[in-house]
Short mmCIF file of N, CA, C and O in Angstrom, two decimals:
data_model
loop_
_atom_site.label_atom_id
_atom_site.label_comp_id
_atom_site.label_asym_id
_atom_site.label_seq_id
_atom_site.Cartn_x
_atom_site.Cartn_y
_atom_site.Cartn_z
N UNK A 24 0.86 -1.17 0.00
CA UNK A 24 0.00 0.00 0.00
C UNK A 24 0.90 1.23 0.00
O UNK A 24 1.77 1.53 0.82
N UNK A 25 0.39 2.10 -1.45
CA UNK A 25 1.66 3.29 -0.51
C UNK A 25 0.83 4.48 -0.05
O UNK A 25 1.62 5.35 0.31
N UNK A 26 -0.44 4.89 0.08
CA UNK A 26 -1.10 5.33 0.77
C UNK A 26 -2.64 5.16 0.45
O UNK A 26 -3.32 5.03 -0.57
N UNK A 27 -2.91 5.25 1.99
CA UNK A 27 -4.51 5.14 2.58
C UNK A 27 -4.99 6.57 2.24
O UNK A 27 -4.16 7.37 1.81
N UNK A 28 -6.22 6.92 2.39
CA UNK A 28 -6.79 7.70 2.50
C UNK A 28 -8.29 7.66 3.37
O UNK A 28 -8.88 6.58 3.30
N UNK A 29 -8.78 8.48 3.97
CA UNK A 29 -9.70 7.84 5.04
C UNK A 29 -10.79 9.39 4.77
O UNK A 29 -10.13 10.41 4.59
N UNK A 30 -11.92 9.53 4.74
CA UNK A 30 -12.85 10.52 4.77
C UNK A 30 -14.05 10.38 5.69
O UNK A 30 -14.76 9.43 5.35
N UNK A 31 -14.47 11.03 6.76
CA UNK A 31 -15.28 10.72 7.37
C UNK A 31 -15.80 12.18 7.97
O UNK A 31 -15.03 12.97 8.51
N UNK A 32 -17.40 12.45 7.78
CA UNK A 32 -18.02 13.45 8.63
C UNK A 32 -17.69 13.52 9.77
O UNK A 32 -17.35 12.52 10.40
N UNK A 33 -17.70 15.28 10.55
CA UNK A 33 -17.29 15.34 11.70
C UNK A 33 -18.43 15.14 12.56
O UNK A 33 -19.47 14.97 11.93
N UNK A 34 -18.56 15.12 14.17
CA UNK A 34 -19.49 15.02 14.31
C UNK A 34 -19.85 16.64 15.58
O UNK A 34 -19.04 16.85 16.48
N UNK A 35 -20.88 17.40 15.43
CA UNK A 35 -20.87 18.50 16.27
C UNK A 35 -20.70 17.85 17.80
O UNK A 35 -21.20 16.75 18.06
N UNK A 36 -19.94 18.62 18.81
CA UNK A 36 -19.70 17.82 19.82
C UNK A 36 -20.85 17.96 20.83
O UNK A 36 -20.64 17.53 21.96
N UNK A 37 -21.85 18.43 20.60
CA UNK A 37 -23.16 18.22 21.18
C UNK A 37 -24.11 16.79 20.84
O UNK A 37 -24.71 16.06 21.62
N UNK A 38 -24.02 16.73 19.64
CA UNK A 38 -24.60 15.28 18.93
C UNK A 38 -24.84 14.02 20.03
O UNK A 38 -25.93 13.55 20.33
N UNK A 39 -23.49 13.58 20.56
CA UNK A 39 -23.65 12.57 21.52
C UNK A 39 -24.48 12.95 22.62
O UNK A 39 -25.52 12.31 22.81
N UNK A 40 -24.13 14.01 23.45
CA UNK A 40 -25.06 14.55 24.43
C UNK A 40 -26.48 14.23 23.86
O UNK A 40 -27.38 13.67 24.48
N UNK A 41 -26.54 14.71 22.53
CA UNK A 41 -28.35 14.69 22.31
C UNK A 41 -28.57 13.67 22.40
O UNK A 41 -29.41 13.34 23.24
N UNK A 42 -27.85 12.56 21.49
CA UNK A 42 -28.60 11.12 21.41
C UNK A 42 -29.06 10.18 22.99
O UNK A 42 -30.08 9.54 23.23
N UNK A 43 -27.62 10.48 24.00
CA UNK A 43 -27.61 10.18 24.93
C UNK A 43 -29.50 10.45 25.77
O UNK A 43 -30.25 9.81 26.51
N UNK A 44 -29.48 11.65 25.12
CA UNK A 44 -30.53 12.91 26.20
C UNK A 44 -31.67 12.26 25.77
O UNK A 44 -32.64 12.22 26.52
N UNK A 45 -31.73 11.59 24.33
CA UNK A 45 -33.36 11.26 23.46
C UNK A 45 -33.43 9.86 24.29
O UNK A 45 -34.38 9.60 25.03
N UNK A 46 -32.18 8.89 24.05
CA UNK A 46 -32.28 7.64 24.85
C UNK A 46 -33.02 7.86 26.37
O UNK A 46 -34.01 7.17 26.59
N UNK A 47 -32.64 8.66 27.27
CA UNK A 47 -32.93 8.68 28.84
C UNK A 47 -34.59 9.30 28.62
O UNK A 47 -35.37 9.26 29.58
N UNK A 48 -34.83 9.61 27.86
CA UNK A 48 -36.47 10.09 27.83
C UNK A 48 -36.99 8.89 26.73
O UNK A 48 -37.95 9.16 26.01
N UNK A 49 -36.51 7.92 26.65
CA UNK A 49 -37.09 6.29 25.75
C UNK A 49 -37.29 6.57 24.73
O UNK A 49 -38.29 6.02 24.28
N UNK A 50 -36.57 7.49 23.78
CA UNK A 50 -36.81 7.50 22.15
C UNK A 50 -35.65 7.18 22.19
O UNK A 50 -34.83 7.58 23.02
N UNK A 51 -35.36 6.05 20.84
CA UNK A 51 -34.95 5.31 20.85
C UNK A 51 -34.31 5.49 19.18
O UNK A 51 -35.10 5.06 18.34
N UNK A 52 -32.90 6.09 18.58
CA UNK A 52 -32.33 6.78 17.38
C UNK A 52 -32.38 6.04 16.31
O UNK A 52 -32.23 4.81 16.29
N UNK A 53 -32.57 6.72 15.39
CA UNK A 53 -31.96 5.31 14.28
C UNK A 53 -30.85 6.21 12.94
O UNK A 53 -31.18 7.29 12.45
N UNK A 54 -29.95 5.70 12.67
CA UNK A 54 -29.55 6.61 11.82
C UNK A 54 -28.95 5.69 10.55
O UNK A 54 -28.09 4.81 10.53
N UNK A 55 -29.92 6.36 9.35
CA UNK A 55 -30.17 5.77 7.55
C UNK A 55 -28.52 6.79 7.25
O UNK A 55 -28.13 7.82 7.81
N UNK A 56 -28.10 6.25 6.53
CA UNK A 56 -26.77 7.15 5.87
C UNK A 56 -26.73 6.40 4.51
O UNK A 56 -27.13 5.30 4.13
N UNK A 57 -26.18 7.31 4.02
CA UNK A 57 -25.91 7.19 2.32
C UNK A 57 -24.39 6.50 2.19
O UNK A 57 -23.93 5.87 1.24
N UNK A 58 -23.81 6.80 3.33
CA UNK A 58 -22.62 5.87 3.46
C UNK A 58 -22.50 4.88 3.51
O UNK A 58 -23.54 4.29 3.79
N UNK A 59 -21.54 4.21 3.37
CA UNK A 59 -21.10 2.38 2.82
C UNK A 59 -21.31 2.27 4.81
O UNK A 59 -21.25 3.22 5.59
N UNK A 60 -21.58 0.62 5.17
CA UNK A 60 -22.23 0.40 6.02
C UNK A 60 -20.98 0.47 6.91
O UNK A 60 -21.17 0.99 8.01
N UNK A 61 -19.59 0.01 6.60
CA UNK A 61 -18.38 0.35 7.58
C UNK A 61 -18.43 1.93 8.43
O UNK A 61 -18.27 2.23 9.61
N UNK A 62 -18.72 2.75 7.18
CA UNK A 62 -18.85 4.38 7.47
C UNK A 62 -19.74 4.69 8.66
O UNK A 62 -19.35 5.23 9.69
N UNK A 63 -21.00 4.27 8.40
CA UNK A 63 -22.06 4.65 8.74
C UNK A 63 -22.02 3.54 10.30
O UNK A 63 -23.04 3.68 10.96
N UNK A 64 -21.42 2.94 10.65
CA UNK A 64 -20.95 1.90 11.93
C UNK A 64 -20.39 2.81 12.84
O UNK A 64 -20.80 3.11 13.97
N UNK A 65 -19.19 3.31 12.10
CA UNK A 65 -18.50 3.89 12.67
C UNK A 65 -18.52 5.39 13.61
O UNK A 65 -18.13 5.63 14.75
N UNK A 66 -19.29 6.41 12.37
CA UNK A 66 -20.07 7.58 12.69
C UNK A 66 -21.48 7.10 13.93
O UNK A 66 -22.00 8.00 14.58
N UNK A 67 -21.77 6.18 14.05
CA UNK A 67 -23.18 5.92 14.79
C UNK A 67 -22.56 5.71 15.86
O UNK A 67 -23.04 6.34 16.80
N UNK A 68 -20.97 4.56 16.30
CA UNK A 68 -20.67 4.67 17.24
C UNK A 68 -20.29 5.87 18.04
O UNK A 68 -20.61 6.04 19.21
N UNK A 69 -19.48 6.78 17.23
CA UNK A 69 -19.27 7.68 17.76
C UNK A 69 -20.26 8.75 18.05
O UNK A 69 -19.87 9.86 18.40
N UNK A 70 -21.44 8.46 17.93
CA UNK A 70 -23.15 9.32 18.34
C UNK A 70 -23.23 8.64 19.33
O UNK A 70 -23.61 9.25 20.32
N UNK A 71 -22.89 6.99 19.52
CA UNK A 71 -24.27 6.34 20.43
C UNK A 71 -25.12 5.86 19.91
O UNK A 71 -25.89 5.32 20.71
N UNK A 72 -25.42 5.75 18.83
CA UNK A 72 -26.27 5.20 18.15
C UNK A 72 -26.27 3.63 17.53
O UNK A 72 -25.53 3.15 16.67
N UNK A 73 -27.32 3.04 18.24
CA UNK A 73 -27.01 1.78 18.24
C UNK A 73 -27.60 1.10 16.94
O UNK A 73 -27.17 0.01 16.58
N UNK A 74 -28.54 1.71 16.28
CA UNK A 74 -29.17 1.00 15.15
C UNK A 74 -29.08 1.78 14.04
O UNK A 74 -29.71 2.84 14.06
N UNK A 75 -28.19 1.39 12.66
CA UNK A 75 -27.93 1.98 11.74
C UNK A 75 -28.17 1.24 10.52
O UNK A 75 -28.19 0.01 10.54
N UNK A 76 -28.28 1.67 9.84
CA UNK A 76 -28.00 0.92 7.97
C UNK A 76 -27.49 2.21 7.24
O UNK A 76 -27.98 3.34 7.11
N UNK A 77 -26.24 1.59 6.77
CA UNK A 77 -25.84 2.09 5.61
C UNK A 77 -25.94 2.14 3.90
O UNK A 77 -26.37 1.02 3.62
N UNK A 78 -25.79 2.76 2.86
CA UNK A 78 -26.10 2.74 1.28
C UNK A 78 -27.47 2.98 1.57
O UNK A 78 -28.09 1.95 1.29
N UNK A 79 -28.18 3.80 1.99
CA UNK A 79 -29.82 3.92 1.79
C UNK A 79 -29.53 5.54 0.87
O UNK A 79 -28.58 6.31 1.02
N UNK A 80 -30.70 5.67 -0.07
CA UNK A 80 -30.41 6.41 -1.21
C UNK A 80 -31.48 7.27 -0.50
O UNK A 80 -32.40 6.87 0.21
N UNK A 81 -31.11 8.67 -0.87
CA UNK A 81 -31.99 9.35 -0.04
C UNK A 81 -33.41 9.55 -0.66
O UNK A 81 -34.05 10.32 0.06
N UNK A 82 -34.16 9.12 -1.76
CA UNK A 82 -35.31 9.08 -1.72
C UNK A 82 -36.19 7.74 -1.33
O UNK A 82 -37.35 7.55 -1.68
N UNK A 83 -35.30 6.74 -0.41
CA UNK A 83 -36.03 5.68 -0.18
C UNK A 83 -35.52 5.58 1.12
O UNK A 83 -35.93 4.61 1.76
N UNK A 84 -34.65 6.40 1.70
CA UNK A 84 -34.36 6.07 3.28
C UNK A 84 -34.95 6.06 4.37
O UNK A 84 -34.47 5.77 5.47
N UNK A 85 -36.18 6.44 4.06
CA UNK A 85 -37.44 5.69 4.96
C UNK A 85 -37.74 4.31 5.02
O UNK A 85 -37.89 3.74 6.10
N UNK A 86 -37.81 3.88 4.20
CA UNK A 86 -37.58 2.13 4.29
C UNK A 86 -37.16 1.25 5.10
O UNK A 86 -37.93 0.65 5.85
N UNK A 87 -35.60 0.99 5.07
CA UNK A 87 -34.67 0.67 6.13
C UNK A 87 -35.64 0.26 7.36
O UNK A 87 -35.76 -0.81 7.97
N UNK A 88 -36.32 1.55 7.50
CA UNK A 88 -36.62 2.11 9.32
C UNK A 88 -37.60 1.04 9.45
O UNK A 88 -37.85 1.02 10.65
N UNK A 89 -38.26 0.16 8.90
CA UNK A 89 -39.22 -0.57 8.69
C UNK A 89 -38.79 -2.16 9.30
O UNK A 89 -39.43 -3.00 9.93
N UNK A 90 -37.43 -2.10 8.80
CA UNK A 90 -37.04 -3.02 9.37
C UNK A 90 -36.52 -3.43 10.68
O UNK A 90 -36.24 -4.51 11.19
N UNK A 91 -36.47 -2.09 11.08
CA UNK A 91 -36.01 -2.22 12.69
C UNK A 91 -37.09 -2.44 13.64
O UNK A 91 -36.76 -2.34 14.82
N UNK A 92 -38.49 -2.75 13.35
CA UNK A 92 -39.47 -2.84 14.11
C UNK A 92 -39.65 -4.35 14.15
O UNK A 92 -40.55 -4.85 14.82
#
């Protein structure tokens, strides 16, 4: 390899606080990303966010959510 390259959204450093804050009042996050599912793992851990799918196209990323029930 002679070089990696790595791209990833930042995340505002309030974000976790929120998700944390929605969990303790029982809503319960879900986060659809357009990102490849490694991406979108990774960004959710670093929210807190325990239930994700990644590659959802944004005029069908309502879908997904269907399956988490």
């Amino acid at each position: 390899v002679v070089a990696l390259f790595a791209v990833a959204d930042s995340l505002k450093p309030s974000s976790r606080e929120a998700i944390s804050s929605l969990r303790v009042m029982g809503i319960t996050s879900v986060m659809l990303s357009g990102d490849n599912q490694t991406t979108a793992d990774a960004v959710a851990r670093e929210a807190g966010i325990e239930r994700v799918r990644g590659i959802c196209c944004p005029t069908i990323s309502w879908r997904p959510y269907a399956r988490f029930n």
